[in-house]
Amino acid sequence: MSIGHTLLALLESGPRHGYDLKRAFDARFGHDRPLHYGQVYATMSRLLKNGLVEVDGVEQGDGPERKRYAITDAGVTDVADWLARPEKPEPYLQSVLYTKVVVALLTGRDADELLDAQRAEHLRLMRELTRRKTGGDLADQLICDHALFHLEADLRWLEMTAARLDQLARAVRT
């Protein structure tokens, strides 16, 4: 996820302080990985340096100064360009799972046991995501669906690999 673009997009509704940006980001996107304040301010500093935001005002308080940031025309254009660019699909051509299976075979360990343990972990996470999805709002449901579809693909791969394990063992040992 591009944190910079997301923060810029949040500024399109109006100027905000870093604290407000963090809170808005976390409410919409940070359920599992909320932003750290340092990450927000480092990102805003970079966006400021690049001319994508400007300081709209500074307020004095009990603590440090509170800068209010506003998006610039260049920032609006940058968000529009980012949204128009399709994301590159990320194929898992050299996954950790595959590496572990091959290493298990190469070292004489039980690859079936590894696949069974991985399958159990995938199923555990799928149950957890299904519970979360059932009780969640629309954003939670969509995020959980995305993760569940990926986990289902992994499970299919685990099953296919288990079915071909003898063939793979011969191939990696030659």
XYZ file of N, CA and C in Angstrom:
522
model
N 0.850 -1.177 0.000
C 0.000 0.000 0.000
C 0.891 1.234 0.000
N 0.522 2.210 -0.775
C 1.256 3.460 -0.785
C 0.678 4.372 0.298
N 1.398 4.481 1.386
C 0.930 5.302 2.501
C 0.864 6.769 2.089
N 1.867 7.212 1.334
C 1.878 8.605 0.893
C 0.659 8.960 0.067
N 0.326 8.116 -0.894
C -0.847 8.388 -1.730
C -2.135 8.336 -0.918
N -2.195 7.417 0.028
C -3.392 7.305 0.854
C -3.556 8.543 1.725
N -2.472 9.021 2.324
C -2.558 10.244 3.135
C -2.916 11.443 2.278
N -2.346 11.518 1.070
C -2.716 12.604 0.153
C -4.216 12.569 -0.149
N -4.726 11.376 -0.427
C -6.150 11.250 -0.746
C -7.015 11.675 0.437
N -6.579 11.359 1.650
C -7.337 11.779 2.835
C -7.352 13.293 2.966
N -6.318 13.949 2.467
C -6.263 15.422 2.527
C -7.164 16.090 1.493
N -7.625 15.341 0.514
C -8.487 15.943 -0.511
C -9.790 16.463 0.080
N -10.221 15.927 1.210
C -11.465 16.407 1.831
C -11.234 17.679 2.646
N -9.967 18.061 2.848
C -9.666 19.281 3.579
C -8.400 19.131 4.402
N -7.819 20.242 4.830
C -6.575 20.208 5.610
C -6.746 19.445 6.925
N -5.665 18.798 7.354
C -5.682 18.018 8.598
C -4.311 18.041 9.251
N -4.329 17.799 10.545
C -3.094 17.604 11.306
C -2.626 16.162 11.121
N -1.360 15.912 11.433
C -0.823 14.567 11.347
C -1.608 13.581 12.192
N -1.992 14.007 13.402
C -2.759 13.142 14.294
C -4.086 12.745 13.639
N -4.758 13.709 13.010
C -6.038 13.429 12.351
C -5.853 12.494 11.161
N -4.746 12.665 10.437
C -4.463 11.785 9.304
C -4.244 10.347 9.772
N -3.496 10.199 10.844
C -3.252 8.856 11.394
C -4.562 8.206 11.814
N -5.375 8.956 12.510
C -6.657 8.426 12.983
C -7.556 8.019 11.810
N -7.621 8.861 10.770
C -8.446 8.552 9.596
C -7.892 7.337 8.848
N -6.573 7.276 8.705
C -5.946 6.132 8.039
C -6.251 4.847 8.802
N -6.008 4.867 10.107
C -6.221 3.667 10.919
C -7.675 3.209 10.888
N -8.607 4.157 10.875
C -10.026 3.798 10.861
C -10.413 3.086 9.564
N -9.809 3.492 8.448
C -10.169 2.920 7.150
C -9.282 1.759 6.707
N -7.984 1.853 7.022
C -7.028 0.913 6.434
C -6.129 0.208 7.443
N -6.099 0.653 8.674
C -5.102 0.159 9.608
C -5.598 -0.826 10.637
N -6.673 -1.552 10.342
C -7.208 -2.490 11.326
C -6.148 -3.468 11.821
N -5.365 -3.998 10.896
C -4.373 -4.993 11.280
C -2.981 -4.406 11.473
N -2.722 -3.281 10.826
C -1.404 -2.652 10.939
C -1.563 -1.135 10.984
N -1.867 -0.597 12.154
C -2.012 0.859 12.260
C -0.672 1.550 12.003
N -0.774 2.767 11.521
C 0.427 3.567 11.271
C 1.037 4.029 12.584
N 2.336 4.163 12.588
C 3.033 4.784 13.710
C 3.078 6.283 13.438
N 3.046 7.070 14.501
C 3.089 8.523 14.319
C 4.326 8.945 13.544
N 5.455 8.317 13.838
C 6.686 8.659 13.132
C 6.576 8.436 11.640
N 5.844 7.392 11.260
C 5.641 7.089 9.849
C 4.797 8.178 9.180
N 3.786 8.650 9.886
C 2.937 9.712 9.344
C 3.765 10.975 9.127
N 4.519 11.379 10.141
C 5.255 12.639 10.044
C 6.420 12.551 9.068
N 7.057 11.392 8.975
C 8.125 11.223 7.977
C 7.545 11.298 6.569
N 6.386 10.683 6.377
C 5.733 10.713 5.067
C 5.297 12.133 4.727
N 4.721 12.843 5.698
C 4.271 14.213 5.436
C 5.464 15.118 5.115
N 6.587 14.895 5.783
C 7.793 15.678 5.510
C 8.261 15.450 4.070
N 8.224 14.197 3.627
C 8.620 13.879 2.250
C 7.643 14.494 1.247
N 6.350 14.408 1.542
C 5.342 14.986 0.642
C 5.486 16.509 0.568
N 5.817 17.118 1.690
C 6.048 18.570 1.745
C 7.254 18.942 0.890
N 8.329 18.189 1.051
C 9.563 18.432 0.287
C 9.320 18.281 -1.214
N 8.452 17.342 -1.588
C 8.155 17.092 -2.999
C 7.062 18.001 -3.559
N 6.544 18.914 -2.745
C 5.544 19.867 -3.225
C 4.151 19.300 -3.389
N 3.868 18.145 -2.765
C 2.548 17.522 -2.901
C 1.590 17.962 -1.799
N 2.152 18.491 -0.703
C 1.357 19.104 0.363
C 2.029 20.412 0.753
N 1.279 21.232 1.467
C 1.817 22.469 2.023
C 1.303 22.609 3.446
N 2.011 23.384 4.241
C 1.553 23.652 5.598
C 0.484 24.730 5.496
N -0.707 24.399 5.969
C -1.863 25.287 5.884
C -1.989 26.144 7.138
N -1.296 25.764 8.185
C -1.341 26.522 9.431
C -0.566 25.788 10.505
N -0.169 26.532 11.519
C 0.550 25.957 12.647
C -0.139 26.436 13.911
N -0.456 25.495 14.789
C -1.110 25.833 16.053
C -0.181 25.526 17.207
N -0.168 26.404 18.179
C 0.601 26.172 19.397
C -0.282 25.426 20.380
N 0.316 24.557 21.130
C -0.427 23.825 22.149
C 0.462 23.580 23.337
N 0.046 22.671 24.189
C 0.854 22.322 25.360
C 2.141 21.622 24.933
N 2.078 20.881 23.854
C 3.237 20.142 23.368
C 3.871 20.859 22.191
N 4.378 20.067 21.246
C 5.009 20.665 20.070
C 3.973 21.332 19.167
N 4.463 22.155 18.243
C 3.578 22.809 17.280
C 2.810 21.753 16.493
N 1.575 22.089 16.152
C 0.760 21.177 15.353
C 0.586 21.784 13.968
N 1.231 21.152 12.976
C 1.100 21.616 11.597
C -0.165 21.033 10.991
N -0.858 21.883 10.263
C -2.029 21.431 9.508
C -1.607 21.385 8.045
N -1.774 20.231 7.423
C -1.336 20.028 6.045
C -2.522 20.122 5.089
N -2.231 20.643 3.895
C -3.227 20.706 2.824
C -2.589 20.145 1.560
N -3.392 19.484 0.762
C -2.887 18.930 -0.489
C -2.749 20.047 -1.518
N -1.731 19.979 -2.344
C -1.533 20.960 -3.419
C -2.150 20.411 -4.706
N -2.200 21.249 -5.738
C -2.685 20.781 -7.041
C -1.815 19.631 -7.554
N -0.519 19.720 -7.325
C 0.387 18.642 -7.735
C 0.063 17.359 -6.973
N -0.329 17.479 -5.712
C -0.711 16.320 -4.923
C -1.975 15.665 -5.449
N -2.955 16.489 -5.830
C -4.209 15.969 -6.396
C -3.906 15.209 -7.690
N -3.046 15.781 -8.521
C -2.653 15.132 -9.775
C -1.929 13.824 -9.499
N -1.064 13.821 -8.491
C -0.325 12.610 -8.140
C -1.267 11.493 -7.697
N -2.274 11.819 -6.897
C -3.258 10.818 -6.468
C -4.027 10.287 -7.682
N -4.442 11.179 -8.571
C -5.182 10.758 -9.764
C -4.335 9.829 -10.634
N -3.062 10.158 -10.803
C -2.154 9.303 -11.591
C -1.987 7.933 -10.932
N -1.845 7.923 -9.603
C -1.680 6.671 -8.862
C -2.920 5.787 -9.021
N -4.102 6.394 -8.904
C -5.344 5.632 -9.032
C -5.532 5.083 -10.442
N -5.044 5.795 -11.439
C -5.213 5.373 -12.831
C -4.252 4.252 -13.225
N -3.185 4.070 -12.459
C -2.170 3.055 -12.756
C -2.567 1.716 -12.141
N -2.787 0.679 -12.967
C -3.101 -0.638 -12.394
C -1.923 -1.162 -11.573
N -2.240 -1.881 -10.526
C -1.206 -2.507 -9.711
C -0.662 -3.719 -10.451
N 0.635 -3.934 -10.343
C 1.261 -5.088 -10.972
C 0.888 -6.337 -10.175
N 0.305 -7.336 -10.838
C 0.031 -8.580 -10.126
C 1.340 -9.179 -9.616
N 1.306 -9.701 -8.414
C 2.509 -10.252 -7.797
C 2.440 -11.772 -7.778
N 2.996 -12.410 -8.808
C 3.001 -13.875 -8.779
C 4.007 -14.374 -7.741
N 3.672 -15.465 -7.125
C 4.543 -16.046 -6.104
C 5.411 -17.121 -6.761
N 6.308 -16.683 -7.634
C 7.098 -17.652 -8.378
C 8.208 -18.291 -7.550
N 8.589 -17.693 -6.479
C 9.613 -18.286 -5.619
C 9.163 -18.093 -4.174
N 8.147 -18.826 -3.789
C 7.563 -18.634 -2.468
C 8.360 -19.363 -1.391
N 8.190 -18.919 -0.170
C 8.818 -19.564 0.977
C 8.290 -20.987 1.129
N 7.002 -21.185 0.864
C 6.432 -22.531 0.979
C 7.132 -23.509 0.046
N 7.317 -23.113 -1.195
C 7.999 -23.972 -2.158
C 9.426 -24.265 -1.689
N 10.113 -23.226 -1.240
C 11.493 -23.393 -0.772
C 11.561 -24.381 0.376
N 10.639 -24.276 1.328
C 10.636 -25.193 2.471
C 10.408 -26.641 2.032
N 9.496 -26.851 1.081
C 9.235 -28.207 0.594
C 10.496 -28.785 -0.046
N 11.142 -27.997 -0.898
C 12.352 -28.486 -1.569
C 13.469 -28.738 -0.564
N 13.654 -27.842 0.392
C 14.692 -28.032 1.411
C 14.402 -29.284 2.240
N 13.147 -29.498 2.586
C 12.792 -30.709 3.329
C 13.164 -31.951 2.532
N 12.861 -31.942 1.246
C 13.196 -33.090 0.404
C 14.703 -33.265 0.265
N 15.407 -32.170 0.081
C 16.858 -32.237 -0.081
C 17.565 -32.746 1.170
N 16.998 -32.453 2.321
C 17.658 -32.816 3.583
C 17.076 -34.073 4.221
N 16.198 -34.752 3.489
C 15.643 -36.002 3.996
C 14.585 -35.836 5.067
N 14.060 -34.652 5.229
C 12.994 -34.433 6.209
C 11.642 -34.772 5.585
N 10.621 -34.823 6.420
C 9.290 -35.228 5.988
C 8.531 -34.037 5.381
N 8.497 -33.981 4.055
C 7.798 -32.889 3.365
C 6.286 -33.016 3.526
N 5.789 -34.248 3.638
C 4.342 -34.440 3.875
C 3.924 -33.792 5.189
N 4.753 -33.973 6.202
C 4.465 -33.379 7.514
C 4.468 -31.850 7.427
N 5.418 -31.323 6.694
C 5.489 -29.867 6.489
C 4.213 -29.365 5.804
N 3.796 -30.055 4.746
C 2.587 -29.655 4.019
C 1.350 -29.764 4.905
N 1.269 -30.821 5.719
C 0.127 -30.982 6.635
C 0.075 -29.850 7.655
N 1.231 -29.508 8.214
C 1.280 -28.424 9.205
C 0.895 -27.092 8.566
N 1.353 -26.876 7.346
C 1.017 -25.622 6.654
C -0.469 -25.571 6.330
N -1.016 -26.691 5.887
C -2.447 -26.765 5.589
C -3.263 -26.437 6.841
N -2.866 -27.003 7.979
C -3.572 -26.743 9.239
C -3.504 -25.259 9.602
N -2.354 -24.640 9.385
C -2.213 -23.210 9.697
C -3.078 -22.359 8.768
N -3.119 -22.708 7.501
C -3.981 -21.983 6.560
C -5.451 -22.116 6.964
N -5.867 -23.320 7.302
C -7.264 -23.536 7.700
C -7.602 -22.791 8.981
N -6.661 -22.748 9.932
C -6.878 -21.992 11.167
C -7.104 -20.513 10.855
N -6.252 -19.954 10.008
C -6.390 -18.539 9.656
C -7.678 -18.291 8.866
N -8.042 -19.223 8.016
C -9.284 -19.060 7.254
C -10.498 -19.044 8.185
N -10.501 -19.894 9.210
C -11.605 -19.872 10.186
C -11.647 -18.526 10.906
N -10.479 -18.032 11.305
C -10.407 -16.747 12.007
C -10.919 -15.612 11.117
N -10.500 -15.595 9.857
C -10.952 -14.543 8.940
C -12.447 -14.653 8.650
N -12.952 -15.867 8.584
C -14.388 -16.063 8.346
C -15.196 -15.528 9.526
N -14.717 -15.769 10.764
C -15.395 -15.207 11.943
C -15.352 -13.679 11.895
N -14.189 -13.131 11.580
C -14.045 -11.673 11.512
C -14.964 -11.092 10.442
N -15.017 -11.760 9.312
C -15.858 -11.302 8.196
C -17.333 -11.304 8.579
N -17.754 -12.340 9.292
C -19.155 -12.481 9.684
C -19.595 -11.332 10.584
N -18.728 -10.906 11.480
C -19.084 -9.830 12.401
C -18.637 -8.451 11.959
N -17.996 -8.367 10.792
C -17.407 -7.093 10.389
C -18.292 -6.237 9.509
N -17.838 -5.024 9.322
C -18.525 -4.116 8.403
C -18.109 -4.461 6.970
N -18.592 -3.706 6.006
C -18.321 -4.000 4.603
C -16.826 -3.977 4.306
N -16.091 -3.024 4.861
C -14.645 -2.961 4.627
C -13.966 -4.226 5.147
N -14.332 -4.662 6.351
C -13.773 -5.901 6.905
C -14.123 -7.099 6.028
N -15.348 -7.145 5.551
C -15.774 -8.261 4.709
C -14.941 -8.321 3.430
N -14.727 -7.179 2.802
C -13.955 -7.157 1.554
C -12.495 -7.500 1.790
N -11.915 -6.974 2.845
C -10.518 -7.276 3.158
C -10.359 -8.760 3.477
N -11.289 -9.299 4.258
C -11.223 -10.723 4.612
C -11.437 -11.599 3.376
N -12.352 -11.215 2.492
C -12.550 -11.978 1.251
C -11.264 -12.033 0.443
N -10.583 -10.909 0.322
C -9.324 -10.855 -0.427
C -8.322 -11.839 0.163
N -8.167 -11.815 1.466
C -7.228 -12.724 2.128
C -7.674 -14.177 1.980
N -8.964 -14.429 2.117
C -9.476 -15.797 2.009
C -9.248 -16.378 0.615
N -9.439 -15.569 -0.418
C -9.213 -16.051 -1.782
C -7.744 -16.434 -1.986
N -6.838 -15.648 -1.431
C -5.409 -15.972 -1.532
C -5.080 -17.249 -0.754
N -5.669 -17.388 0.418
C -5.437 -18.598 1.204
C -5.999 -19.836 0.502
N -7.149 -19.688 -0.160
C -7.714 -20.804 -0.926
C -6.776 -21.218 -2.054
N -6.177 -20.241 -2.718
C -5.218 -20.551 -3.781
C -4.009 -21.289 -3.194
N -3.536 -20.833 -2.044
C -2.423 -21.526 -1.379
C -2.797 -22.963 -1.037
N -4.016 -23.172 -0.544
C -4.459 -24.535 -0.203
C -4.488 -25.428 -1.441
N -4.950 -24.893 -2.552
C -4.952 -25.667 -3.801
C -3.522 -26.056 -4.163
N -2.595 -25.104 -3.991
C -1.191 -25.386 -4.286
C -0.647 -26.460 -3.343
N -0.987 -26.366 -2.068
C -0.531 -27.372 -1.110
C -1.021 -28.770 -1.495
N -2.278 -28.860 -1.916
C -2.844 -30.154 -2.319
C -2.161 -30.681 -3.577
N -1.933 -29.816 -4.543
C -1.285 -30.219 -5.781
C 0.156 -30.662 -5.510
N 0.831 -29.942 -4.646
C 2.209 -30.289 -4.308
C 2.259 -31.632 -3.585
N 1.338 -31.844 -2.668
C 1.291 -33.131 -1.956
C 1.080 -34.280 -2.937
N 0.227 -34.064 -3.929
C -0.038 -35.104 -4.921
C 1.185 -35.372 -5.800
N 2.061 -34.401 -5.954
C 3.247 -34.540 -6.812
C 4.544 -34.689 -6.017
N 4.434 -34.926 -4.742
C 5.613 -34.922 -3.876
C 6.659 -35.960 -4.285
N 6.237 -37.173 -4.653
C 7.205 -38.197 -5.075
C 7.945 -37.740 -6.329
N 7.212 -37.174 -7.256
C 7.814 -36.675 -8.497
C 8.793 -35.528 -8.200
N 8.393 -34.631 -7.321
C 9.272 -33.505 -6.952
C 10.525 -34.020 -6.230
N 10.350 -35.002 -5.374
C 11.500 -35.572 -4.643
C 12.532 -36.129 -5.620
N 12.061 -36.841 -6.638
C 12.989 -37.383 -7.642
C 13.678 -36.238 -8.376
N 12.948 -35.205 -8.719
C 13.517 -34.091 -9.484
C 14.566 -33.315 -8.707
N 14.338 -33.088 -7.428
C 15.293 -32.270 -6.663
C 16.508 -33.073 -6.215
N 16.403 -34.382 -6.208
C 17.536 -35.208 -5.768
C 18.455 -35.610 -6.923
N 18.076 -35.277 -8.143
C 18.937 -35.635 -9.271
C 19.903 -34.532 -9.613
